[in-house]
Each structure stands twice: as structure tokens, then as C-alpha cells.
Amino acid sequence: MLWAGRMRLGTFGNFLMLVYVSAACEFGPFPYSVTGIACRMTKPAALLLNQETAQVIQAAFRNAKFPNITGERSMRLLGRVAYGLTNIQVNDLSIEQSEVELKDNDAIHIAIQNVTAFFKGTLTYSYAGAWFLQLFHSVDFEIESSIDLQINIKLMCQRDQVAADASDCYLTFHKLMLRLQGDKEPGWLKQLFTDFISFTLKLVLKSEVCNEINFLAQVLASFVHDLAVDFVQDEDISVDISLASVPLIKANYLESHHKGLVLYKNYSDVFSDSVFSPSLLTESRMLYFWLSEHILNSLALAAFLDKRLVLTIRGEKLQALFEAEDTEAQRNAVQMIFQGTSYNDSVAKVWSLDHPQISLQPEGTVVKSLVAVEVSIFPPGEQPLMVLYMEKEITVTIQAAYAEKKLILHPLDSRIEFKVFKCTADPSGNDLSIRNYLQTMISVVGIPEVISRIEPALTSLMNSKGLHLFEIRNPEIITRKGYIIVQLDFSFPNHLLLDFLEKRL
């Protein structure tokens, strides 16, 4: 028997192991020490994702490029019979059941029962028999099959990222029925070619379908990696999610560990003192993310270097900030600072003088930052005048939550210490009324105002990466000394996978 035609994935399976060997990852003796991010997916999540398996298997059958099958055989009385099956493609497909099992330190085992597939194509045949009888004919055919499918997917490190190997794939045929031109009666011609073709056809279907499944597993692993890379990147700031160790497969969860180094222009991040341990995560939720305090500090530094920690407030926002409390002390302070100038002719600029220091504690995320505030007025017909400048060290504890597809940041206690204070209304700096008012205003209104600006900005950034496409249920953001855990349940947006498969295949 000969297989003719071009096989799209023919060399893929042959060189798969060579690729893995050549791209093998090397890890130090203590890989957890360089873990900045860990991701754990528990068995309930795997079961949920297994519901999408049918779509992947359908895509594998639909996109498999089946080669032409040719052969010949000598038959008594008929002479030499030659045949060819061309244009083989899937006409219809249904899957009855799919189950997934996590094998400890081994593989993800997927068992798919009763895959009913109908193939169609063209059968050409010829034979030269006795008495110089010759015949050449071409008919359409349909093949009805019933198949069980077993797939063992192993996770490994390839080029420092998670790769999936689904080459351990088996097809068991319960039925393989050939129909010619829609004729369901067992004629001699149908019986003849069924006997000839069935064995070779099974080999072809198994080879091409399993190759396509393996290809899809690789593509989907790359797809998930690319999604993650895009999610942790914004313009010049990104996070290196290269693997810090070989992915784990346990009976109740899958887990991967990543370096989590922040990358920004010429800034080079270093991290080798992680407190991560798998025991820090449980198995009660579907998905867990563990992040080191070091990552948040490095991101804050990158944001500072990129000049993102700057805020300008004017007009109604400025008025709401300075007139949040209608008291005599407030009215006197505002009059002294703005000297009767309209808020529309005034502007306040707030920026960080140094990169914020972030400390993760059980009570929340503690942010310590040296901040400058400058208020300038633009009186009509006069030169701009800076009426207030102050530098202050602010320490604030923030608790984070995620609800209704929005990030929520709730400031708790805060401490403010003035380092520099200059006000044209009080050149000597002896009038404490303005300073006391500003300290109260910053604590009660200023810090919440800044945070209220950060919330939608971060929410918009996450949604631009597709987070809003997922139905996230009961998310919890838990801070501990030195690290943060995000745990949640979710529903997978199946259209995302379908759209991706349609674009790539």
C-alpha cells in the first residue's frame, strides 16, 4: 500500500522529540527560589475545560489533511485491481462523551467515547482481467465510522515555556463502513473495496487525526502562552514569564512556575529569594495565581521610570478636591492658596519623586511613596504663579478586590509626613492652619481621588487584554507577608477558542 499526496504534518511528528531535546530547559537546584509567579489550575477547572474538548477534536478531524490512498491487489479471475481514494474529508462529526483524568507526575489523560465521524471522497478503480476485460471507473464514497479516542498529554518545558506533547494518542474503531454512491446494500464491489481498504484507512485516519491533535495541543499551548505574555505587557513594560521549573501534574491540579522578572528598556531585574512553596496554595478553587512582592515593586519602579506616576487635576475635579468639606477652615485655606483665582484658571500636578515601595502584609498592600504636589494659578492677563509646592511621604494600606468586571481599591489607614512645604500665602511657614487643612484634605479626599483614577485605568488595561471576556466568580485577592494570592472560579469563553481555531487553522 502507498500513501500519496502531501501531508501537512508529516514531518511534525517525526521531529517532535528532536525539537524537545534541542530546546530542553535547564533549571538550577532550587527552582522555587526564582519563582516570581505561580499558576495552579485544579481538577474542577480541568473538567470545565474538558467541555471544550469536543470543539478541539472536531477541529482536529475537520482540519486533518488526509493523504490520497492508493493500492493494488491481484484477484483471482478479476486480475490486477488498482484503486485510489482522493479528496478525503470529514462530512459530519459527533462526540458522545469526554472524560479527563490527571495522572500524578505523568500526564493529562483524556478519554473520548463514541466519536461518530462520516468521511466522504472519491474512489477510482481499475482492473485488467482475463479475456482482455478492462474497467476504469470513479464513484463518490462515504465512510461511516465509530471511534474511541485516548489521548495522554504531557506538559514540559520547551524554549522556557510550557509545551504540550499529545503524541501518545490512540484510536479504536468500532465501525468502519464504506458506502459507494450512497448505496447501503452490500454489493460485491463495495465488499471488495471494504476488504482492500479498511486496514490502510484505519492507519491513515489514526496517523492524521493524532498528528492534528498533537499539532493543536502545541498551538493551544502557544496560544495560552501568547495570551499570558500580552496580558503582562503594556508598551515598554513587560513581565518575563519564562518557566522557573518543569510544569507539575498532580492528581488534583496542574501547576507552572514562572520567573516573573520585570523588563523595561535598559532596566534589568534580578530575583532569587522567592518564598514560594506549593503548600501555600490550596485546591478548593479552580484557578490560583501567586505573585511575589518583588514583582509589584519592580512594576512600580518601571512605571516610575516610564513617567507614568503623574497626575494633573484641574477644573471641576480640582474644585471637588479642595471643597470636599464646607468649613470655615477650608474656605479660609482655599482663599489664601488660590487668591481668588477660578478653579478653571488653576491646575494641580501630583507626581512621584521616587519609585514607590510596596510591601505585602496580611492587612493589605502597603504603599510608601515620596510625592510632590504643585498648584499653579493663571490669573487673566498675568503671568502664571506657583502658589503651593509640597513634598510629602505618604504611607497607605490598600485592600484590593474584583467585582462586576472592575478592580476595586480600598484605602485603609494612611500616614502623611511633610518633607517640604512652600506656600505664597505663608512664606514663613508658621501658619499651621493651611498645612493642617492640606493634611486632612490629602488623607480624606486626595488619596481616595488618586486611587479612584488608578482603578479605572487598571481595569481598562486588564479589559484591553480580554479579562472581561471571562465570567469570573467569587474572586479573592489575599495578601500575606511577601506575596499575594489571587484565587477564583471561572467560566471559559468558548467563542474565544473557536475564533482562535478558525483564524489559525
Coordinates of C-alpha atoms in Angstrom, one line a residue:
M1 CA 0.0 0.0 0.0
L2 CA 1.2 3.5 -0.8
W3 CA 0.0 6.8 0.6
A4 CA 0.1 9.6 -1.9
G5 CA -0.4 13.3 -1.6
R6 CA 1.2 16.0 0.6
M7 CA 0.7 15.5 4.4
R8 CA 0.7 18.9 6.2
L9 CA 2.0 17.5 9.4
G10 CA 4.1 14.6 8.2
T11 CA 7.4 15.8 9.4
F12 CA 6.0 17.4 12.6
G13 CA 5.6 14.1 14.5
N14 CA 9.0 12.8 13.2
F15 CA 11.0 15.7 14.5
L16 CA 8.9 16.4 17.6
M17 CA 11.2 14.7 20.1
L18 CA 14.3 16.2 18.4
V19 CA 12.8 19.7 18.9
Y20 CA 12.2 18.9 22.6
V21 CA 15.8 17.7 23.0
S22 CA 17.3 20.6 21.3
A23 CA 15.1 23.1 23.2
A24 CA 15.4 21.4 26.6
C25 CA 15.3 23.8 29.5
E26 CA 17.8 23.8 32.3
F27 CA 16.9 24.7 35.9
G28 CA 19.1 25.2 38.9
P29 CA 19.0 23.0 42.0
F30 CA 16.5 25.3 43.8
P31 CA 14.0 26.4 41.0
Y32 CA 11.4 27.7 43.5
S33 CA 13.9 30.3 44.7
V34 CA 13.5 32.2 41.3
T35 CA 9.7 31.8 41.1
G36 CA 8.0 35.1 40.9
I37 CA 4.7 33.9 39.6
A38 CA 3.0 30.5 40.0
C39 CA -0.2 29.4 38.4
R40 CA -2.3 26.4 39.6
M41 CA -5.3 25.0 37.8
T42 CA -7.2 22.5 39.8
K43 CA -9.2 19.5 38.6
P44 CA -12.6 21.3 38.6
A45 CA -11.1 23.8 36.1
A46 CA -9.7 20.9 34.0
L47 CA -13.1 19.3 34.0
L48 CA -14.6 22.6 32.8
L49 CA -12.1 23.0 30.1
N50 CA -12.7 19.4 29.0
Q51 CA -16.2 20.5 28.0
E52 CA -14.4 22.4 25.2
T53 CA -12.5 19.2 24.1
A54 CA -15.3 18.4 21.6
Q55 CA -14.5 21.6 19.8
V56 CA -10.8 20.8 19.6
I57 CA -11.4 17.3 18.5
Q58 CA -13.9 18.5 15.8
A59 CA -11.3 20.9 14.6
A60 CA -8.7 18.2 14.5
F61 CA -10.9 16.0 12.3
R62 CA -12.0 18.9 10.2
N63 CA -8.6 20.2 9.6
A64 CA -6.6 17.0 9.2
K65 CA -5.2 16.8 5.7
F66 CA -5.8 13.2 4.8
P67 CA -3.5 12.0 2.0
N68 CA -4.7 10.2 -1.0
I69 CA -4.7 6.4 -0.6
T70 CA -3.6 4.2 -3.5
G71 CA -3.1 0.5 -3.8
E72 CA -3.4 -2.5 -5.9
R73 CA -4.0 -6.2 -5.5
S74 CA -4.2 -9.4 -7.6
M75 CA -7.6 -11.1 -7.5
R76 CA -8.5 -14.5 -8.9
L77 CA -10.5 -14.2 -12.1
L78 CA -10.5 -10.4 -11.9
G79 CA -6.8 -9.9 -12.5
R80 CA -5.0 -6.9 -11.1
V81 CA -7.2 -4.4 -9.2
A82 CA -5.9 -0.8 -8.6
Y83 CA -7.7 1.8 -6.6
G84 CA -7.4 5.2 -5.2
L85 CA -9.2 7.3 -2.5
T86 CA -8.9 11.0 -3.0
N87 CA -10.4 14.2 -1.6
I88 CA -11.0 12.6 1.8
Q89 CA -12.6 14.9 4.2
V90 CA -14.9 14.9 7.2
N91 CA -18.6 15.4 6.3
D92 CA -20.1 15.2 9.8
L93 CA -18.9 14.5 13.4
S94 CA -20.5 14.0 16.8
I95 CA -19.0 13.1 20.2
E96 CA -20.9 11.3 22.8
Q97 CA -18.7 11.7 25.9
S98 CA -15.4 13.0 27.0
E99 CA -13.6 12.5 30.4
V100 CA -10.4 13.9 31.8
E101 CA -8.1 12.5 34.5
L102 CA -4.9 13.9 35.9
K103 CA -2.3 11.3 36.5
D104 CA 0.2 12.2 39.2
N105 CA 3.6 13.2 37.8
D106 CA 2.6 11.7 34.4
A107 CA 0.0 13.2 32.1
I108 CA -3.4 14.6 31.4
H109 CA -5.5 11.6 30.2
I110 CA -8.4 12.4 28.0
A111 CA -10.8 9.6 27.1
I112 CA -13.4 10.3 24.3
Q113 CA -16.0 7.8 23.7
N114 CA -18.1 7.1 20.6
V115 CA -16.9 9.7 18.1
T116 CA -19.2 9.2 15.1
A117 CA -17.5 10.5 12.0
F118 CA -18.6 10.5 8.4
F119 CA -15.9 10.8 5.7
K120 CA -16.5 11.5 2.1
G121 CA -14.4 11.5 -1.0
T122 CA -13.9 9.9 -4.4
L123 CA -13.0 6.3 -5.2
T124 CA -11.3 5.5 -8.5
Y125 CA -10.6 1.9 -9.5
S126 CA -9.5 -0.1 -12.5
Y127 CA -8.6 -3.7 -13.2
A128 CA -7.4 -5.7 -16.2
G129 CA -8.8 -9.2 -16.0
A130 CA -8.9 -12.3 -18.1
W131 CA -10.1 -12.3 -21.7
F132 CA -8.7 -8.8 -22.0
L133 CA -11.5 -7.3 -19.9
Q134 CA -10.6 -3.8 -18.7
L135 CA -12.6 -1.4 -16.5
F136 CA -11.9 2.1 -15.1
H137 CA -14.4 3.9 -13.0
S138 CA -14.9 6.7 -10.5
V139 CA -17.5 6.9 -7.8
D140 CA -18.2 9.0 -4.7
F141 CA -18.0 7.3 -1.4
E142 CA -19.0 7.8 2.2
I143 CA -17.4 6.1 5.2
E144 CA -19.3 5.8 8.5
S145 CA -17.1 5.2 11.5
S146 CA -17.4 4.9 15.2
I147 CA -14.2 5.6 17.2
D148 CA -12.9 5.8 20.7
L149 CA -10.1 8.2 21.3
Q150 CA -7.4 8.1 24.0
I151 CA -5.0 11.0 24.5
N152 CA -2.3 11.4 27.0
I153 CA -1.0 14.9 27.1
K154 CA 2.4 15.6 28.8
L155 CA 3.5 19.1 29.9
M156 CA 7.1 20.0 29.5
C157 CA 9.4 23.0 29.1
Q158 CA 10.3 24.0 25.5
R159 CA 12.2 27.2 24.9
D160 CA 11.5 28.3 28.5
Q161 CA 7.7 28.0 28.1
V162 CA 5.0 25.4 28.7
A163 CA 4.7 23.0 25.8
A164 CA 2.2 20.1 25.4
D165 CA 3.1 16.8 23.9
A166 CA 0.0 14.8 22.8
S167 CA 1.8 12.3 20.6
D168 CA 0.6 9.5 22.9
C169 CA -2.7 9.1 21.0
Y170 CA -4.8 6.0 20.2
L171 CA -7.9 5.5 18.0
T172 CA -10.0 2.4 18.5
F173 CA -12.5 1.7 15.7
H174 CA -15.8 0.0 16.5
K175 CA -17.2 0.6 13.0
L176 CA -15.8 1.4 9.6
M177 CA -18.4 1.1 6.8
L178 CA -17.8 2.0 3.2
R179 CA -20.7 3.2 1.1
L180 CA -20.5 3.8 -2.6
Q181 CA -22.6 6.5 -4.3
G182 CA -24.9 6.4 -1.2
D183 CA -25.8 2.7 -1.8
K184 CA -26.1 1.0 1.5
E185 CA -26.6 -2.5 0.0
P186 CA -23.6 -4.9 0.4
G187 CA -22.8 -5.3 -3.3
W188 CA -19.7 -7.2 -4.5
L189 CA -17.9 -4.0 -5.4
K190 CA -18.4 -2.4 -2.0
Q191 CA -17.4 -5.7 -0.3
L192 CA -14.3 -5.9 -2.4
F193 CA -13.0 -2.4 -1.6
T194 CA -14.0 -2.6 2.0
D195 CA -11.8 -5.6 2.4
F196 CA -9.0 -3.9 0.5
I197 CA -9.1 -0.5 2.1
S198 CA -10.2 -0.8 5.7
F199 CA -6.9 -1.7 7.3
T200 CA -5.0 1.0 5.4
L201 CA -7.7 3.5 6.0
K202 CA -7.6 3.0 9.8
L203 CA -3.9 3.6 9.8
V204 CA -4.3 6.8 7.8
L205 CA -7.1 8.1 10.0
K206 CA -5.2 7.4 13.1
S207 CA -2.0 8.9 11.9
E208 CA -3.5 12.1 10.5
V209 CA -6.0 12.7 13.3
C210 CA -3.5 12.1 16.0
N211 CA -0.9 14.3 14.3
E212 CA -3.5 17.1 14.1
I213 CA -4.4 16.7 17.7
N214 CA -0.8 16.9 18.6
F215 CA -0.4 19.9 16.4
L216 CA -3.5 21.6 18.1
A217 CA -2.1 20.8 21.5
Q218 CA 1.1 22.6 20.6
V219 CA -0.8 25.5 19.0
L220 CA -3.1 25.9 22.0
A221 CA -0.2 25.8 24.5
S222 CA 1.5 28.6 22.4
F223 CA -1.9 30.4 22.3
V224 CA -2.2 30.4 26.1
H225 CA 1.4 31.5 26.4
D226 CA 0.9 34.4 24.0
L227 CA -2.2 35.4 25.8
A228 CA -0.3 35.5 29.1
V229 CA 2.6 37.4 27.5
D230 CA 0.2 40.0 26.1
F231 CA -1.6 40.3 29.4
V232 CA 1.5 41.2 31.4
Q233 CA 2.8 43.7 28.8
D234 CA 1.9 47.3 28.2
E235 CA 4.0 49.4 25.8
D236 CA 7.6 49.3 27.1
I237 CA 6.8 47.5 30.4
S238 CA 6.5 43.7 30.4
V239 CA 7.0 40.7 32.6
D240 CA 9.2 37.7 31.7
I241 CA 7.0 34.6 32.3
S242 CA 9.7 32.1 31.3
L243 CA 9.5 28.9 33.3
A244 CA 11.4 28.6 36.5
S245 CA 10.9 24.8 36.7
V246 CA 9.2 21.9 34.9
P247 CA 5.4 22.1 35.0
L248 CA 3.8 19.8 37.6
I249 CA 0.9 17.4 37.1
K250 CA -0.7 16.2 40.3
A251 CA -3.8 14.1 40.8
N252 CA -5.8 17.2 41.7
Y253 CA -4.1 20.1 39.9
L254 CA -1.7 21.4 37.2
E255 CA 0.9 23.9 38.2
S256 CA 3.5 26.1 36.5
H257 CA 6.2 28.3 38.0
H258 CA 7.5 31.4 36.2
K259 CA 10.4 33.8 36.7
G260 CA 8.2 37.0 36.7
L261 CA 11.1 39.4 36.0
V262 CA 10.0 42.9 35.0
L263 CA 11.5 44.1 31.7
Y264 CA 11.8 47.8 30.9
K265 CA 14.2 49.3 28.3
N266 CA 17.7 49.0 29.9
Y267 CA 16.4 48.1 33.3
S268 CA 17.4 44.6 34.3
D269 CA 15.5 42.8 37.0
V270 CA 17.1 40.2 39.3
F271 CA 15.3 37.9 41.7
S272 CA 16.5 34.8 43.6
D273 CA 14.9 34.9 47.0
S274 CA 11.3 33.7 46.5
V275 CA 9.3 32.4 49.4
F276 CA 7.1 30.3 47.1
S277 CA 6.1 26.8 48.0
P278 CA 3.3 24.7 46.6
S279 CA 1.9 24.3 50.1
L280 CA 0.9 28.0 50.0
L281 CA -1.9 27.2 47.6
T282 CA -5.0 25.0 48.2
E283 CA -7.2 23.0 45.9
S284 CA -10.6 24.4 46.8
R285 CA -10.8 26.9 43.9
M286 CA -10.5 26.5 40.2
L287 CA -7.6 28.8 39.5
Y288 CA -4.8 30.3 41.6
F289 CA -2.2 33.0 40.8
W290 CA 0.7 33.5 43.3
L291 CA 2.7 36.7 42.9
S292 CA 5.8 37.8 44.7
E293 CA 6.1 41.1 46.4
H294 CA 9.2 41.7 44.3
I295 CA 7.1 41.8 41.1
L296 CA 4.9 44.6 42.4
N297 CA 8.0 46.6 43.5
S298 CA 9.6 46.1 40.1
L299 CA 6.4 47.1 38.3
A300 CA 6.2 50.3 40.4
L301 CA 9.8 51.1 39.6
A302 CA 9.2 50.6 35.8
A303 CA 6.1 52.8 36.0
F304 CA 8.1 55.4 37.7
L305 CA 10.9 55.2 35.2
D306 CA 8.3 55.4 32.4
K307 CA 7.0 58.7 33.9
R308 CA 3.5 57.2 34.4
L309 CA 3.2 58.3 38.0
V310 CA 2.0 61.8 37.2
L311 CA -1.5 63.2 37.7
T312 CA -2.9 66.5 36.6
I313 CA -6.1 67.9 38.1
R314 CA -8.0 71.0 37.0
G315 CA -11.5 72.5 36.7
E316 CA -14.3 70.7 38.5
K317 CA -12.1 67.9 39.7
L318 CA -9.8 70.4 41.4
Q319 CA -12.8 72.2 42.9
A320 CA -14.2 68.9 44.3
L321 CA -10.8 68.1 45.8
F322 CA -10.4 71.4 47.6
E323 CA -14.1 71.9 48.6
A324 CA -14.9 68.4 49.8
E325 CA -15.7 69.9 53.3
D326 CA -17.6 73.1 53.6
T327 CA -16.0 74.5 56.8
E328 CA -14.6 77.9 57.7
A329 CA -11.1 76.5 57.9
Q330 CA -11.5 75.1 54.4
R331 CA -12.8 78.4 52.9
N332 CA -10.0 80.4 54.5
A333 CA -7.3 78.0 53.3
V334 CA -8.7 77.9 49.7
Q335 CA -8.9 81.7 49.7
M336 CA -5.3 82.0 50.8
I337 CA -4.0 79.4 48.4
F338 CA -5.8 80.4 45.2
Q339 CA -6.0 84.1 45.9
G340 CA -9.5 84.4 44.4
T341 CA -8.5 82.7 41.1
S342 CA -11.1 80.5 39.5
Y343 CA -10.5 76.7 39.5
N344 CA -10.8 76.8 35.7
D345 CA -7.7 79.0 35.8
S346 CA -5.8 76.7 38.1
V347 CA -4.1 73.4 37.9
A348 CA -2.6 70.9 40.4
K349 CA 0.1 68.5 39.4
V350 CA 0.9 65.4 41.5
W351 CA 3.8 63.1 40.8
S352 CA 6.1 60.6 42.5
L353 CA 9.6 61.8 43.3
D354 CA 10.9 58.3 43.7
H355 CA 9.6 54.8 42.8
P356 CA 7.0 53.7 45.4
Q357 CA 8.0 50.9 47.8
I358 CA 5.4 48.1 48.1
S359 CA 5.1 45.8 51.0
L360 CA 2.6 42.9 51.1
Q361 CA 1.2 42.3 54.6
P362 CA -1.8 40.3 55.9
E363 CA -3.7 43.6 56.3
G364 CA -3.2 44.6 52.7
T365 CA -0.8 46.1 50.3
V366 CA 1.3 48.8 51.9
V367 CA 2.5 51.5 49.5
K368 CA 5.1 54.1 50.7
S369 CA 5.9 56.9 48.3
L370 CA 7.6 60.3 48.3
V371 CA 5.1 62.5 46.4
A372 CA 5.2 66.1 45.2
V373 CA 2.2 68.4 44.7
E374 CA 2.4 71.7 42.8
V375 CA -0.6 74.1 42.5
S376 CA -0.4 76.9 39.9
I377 CA -2.8 79.7 39.1
F378 CA -3.2 81.6 35.8
P379 CA -4.8 84.9 36.6
P380 CA -6.3 86.6 33.5
G381 CA -3.7 89.0 32.0
E382 CA -1.0 88.0 34.4
Q383 CA 1.9 85.6 34.5
P384 CA 1.4 82.0 35.8
L385 CA 2.2 81.8 39.5
M386 CA 3.0 78.7 41.6
V387 CA 1.1 79.2 44.8
L388 CA 1.8 75.9 46.5
Y389 CA 4.5 73.3 46.5
M390 CA 4.9 70.5 48.9
E391 CA 6.8 67.2 49.2
K392 CA 5.4 64.6 51.5
E393 CA 6.0 60.9 52.3
I394 CA 2.7 59.0 52.2
T395 CA 2.2 55.5 53.5
V396 CA -1.2 54.0 52.7
T397 CA -2.5 50.4 53.1
I398 CA -4.8 49.3 50.3
Q399 CA -7.1 46.3 50.0
A400 CA -7.9 45.1 46.5
A401 CA -11.0 43.3 45.2
Y402 CA -12.5 42.4 41.8
A403 CA -16.3 42.6 41.3
E404 CA -18.6 43.2 38.3
K405 CA -15.5 43.1 36.0
K406 CA -13.9 46.0 37.8
L407 CA -10.9 46.3 40.0
I408 CA -11.7 47.9 43.4
L409 CA -9.0 49.5 45.5
H410 CA -10.0 50.4 49.1
P411 CA -7.6 52.6 51.0
L412 CA -7.3 52.0 54.8
D413 CA -5.2 53.9 57.2
S414 CA -2.7 56.4 55.9
R415 CA 0.2 58.4 57.3
I416 CA 1.5 61.7 55.8
E417 CA 4.8 63.4 56.7
F418 CA 5.6 66.7 55.1
K419 CA 9.2 67.0 53.9
V420 CA 9.0 70.3 52.0
F421 CA 6.2 72.9 52.3
K422 CA 6.1 76.2 50.3
C423 CA 3.0 78.4 50.0
T424 CA 2.9 82.0 48.8
A425 CA 0.2 82.8 51.3
D426 CA 2.5 81.8 54.1
P427 CA 6.2 82.5 53.1
S428 CA 7.4 81.9 56.7
G429 CA 5.7 78.6 57.0
N430 CA 4.5 79.5 60.5
D431 CA 0.8 79.4 59.7
L432 CA -0.2 75.8 60.5
S433 CA -3.8 76.2 59.5
I434 CA -3.1 75.7 55.8
R435 CA -0.8 72.7 56.5
N436 CA -3.3 71.1 58.8
Y437 CA -6.1 71.7 56.3
L438 CA -4.0 70.2 53.5
Q439 CA -3.1 67.2 55.6
T440 CA -6.7 66.5 56.3
M441 CA -7.7 67.1 52.7
I442 CA -5.0 64.7 51.4
S443 CA -6.0 62.0 53.8
V444 CA -9.8 62.2 53.4
V445 CA -10.0 63.3 49.7
G446 CA -6.7 63.3 48.0
I447 CA -5.6 59.7 48.4
P448 CA -9.1 58.3 47.5
E449 CA -9.1 60.7 44.5
V450 CA -5.8 59.3 43.2
I451 CA -6.9 55.8 43.8
S452 CA -10.2 56.4 42.0
R453 CA -8.1 57.4 39.0
I454 CA -6.0 54.3 39.2
E455 CA -9.0 51.9 39.5
P456 CA -10.5 52.5 36.0
A457 CA -7.1 52.8 34.4
L458 CA -6.0 49.4 35.6
T459 CA -9.5 47.9 34.8
S460 CA -9.3 49.3 31.3
L461 CA -5.8 47.9 30.9
M462 CA -6.9 44.4 32.0
N463 CA -10.0 44.5 29.8
S464 CA -7.9 45.5 26.8
K465 CA -6.2 42.2 27.4
G466 CA -9.5 40.3 27.3
L467 CA -10.2 39.8 31.0
H468 CA -13.8 41.0 30.6
L469 CA -14.4 38.0 28.3
F470 CA -14.2 35.6 31.2
E471 CA -17.0 35.1 33.7
I472 CA -15.1 35.3 37.0
R473 CA -16.9 34.1 40.1
N474 CA -16.1 34.9 43.7
P475 CA -12.6 36.2 43.1
E476 CA -10.4 36.7 46.2
I477 CA -7.2 38.8 46.5
I478 CA -5.4 37.6 49.6
T479 CA -2.2 39.3 50.8
R480 CA 0.3 37.7 53.0
K481 CA 3.8 38.7 54.2
G482 CA 5.9 38.9 51.0
Y483 CA 3.3 37.6 48.5
I484 CA -0.2 37.9 47.1
I485 CA -2.7 35.1 46.1
V486 CA -5.5 35.6 43.6
Q487 CA -8.0 32.7 43.7
L488 CA -11.2 32.4 41.7
D489 CA -13.7 30.2 39.8
F490 CA -14.5 31.0 36.2
S491 CA -16.4 30.1 33.1
F492 CA -14.3 29.7 29.9
P493 CA -15.4 31.9 27.0
N494 CA -15.7 29.2 24.4
H495 CA -16.1 31.6 21.5
L496 CA -12.5 32.8 22.2
L497 CA -11.2 29.3 21.5
L498 CA -13.5 28.9 18.4
D499 CA -12.4 32.2 17.0
F500 CA -8.8 31.3 17.6
L501 CA -9.1 27.9 15.9
E502 CA -10.9 29.5 12.9
K503 CA -8.1 32.0 12.5
R504 CA -5.2 29.6 12.9
L505 CA -6.4 26.5 11.0

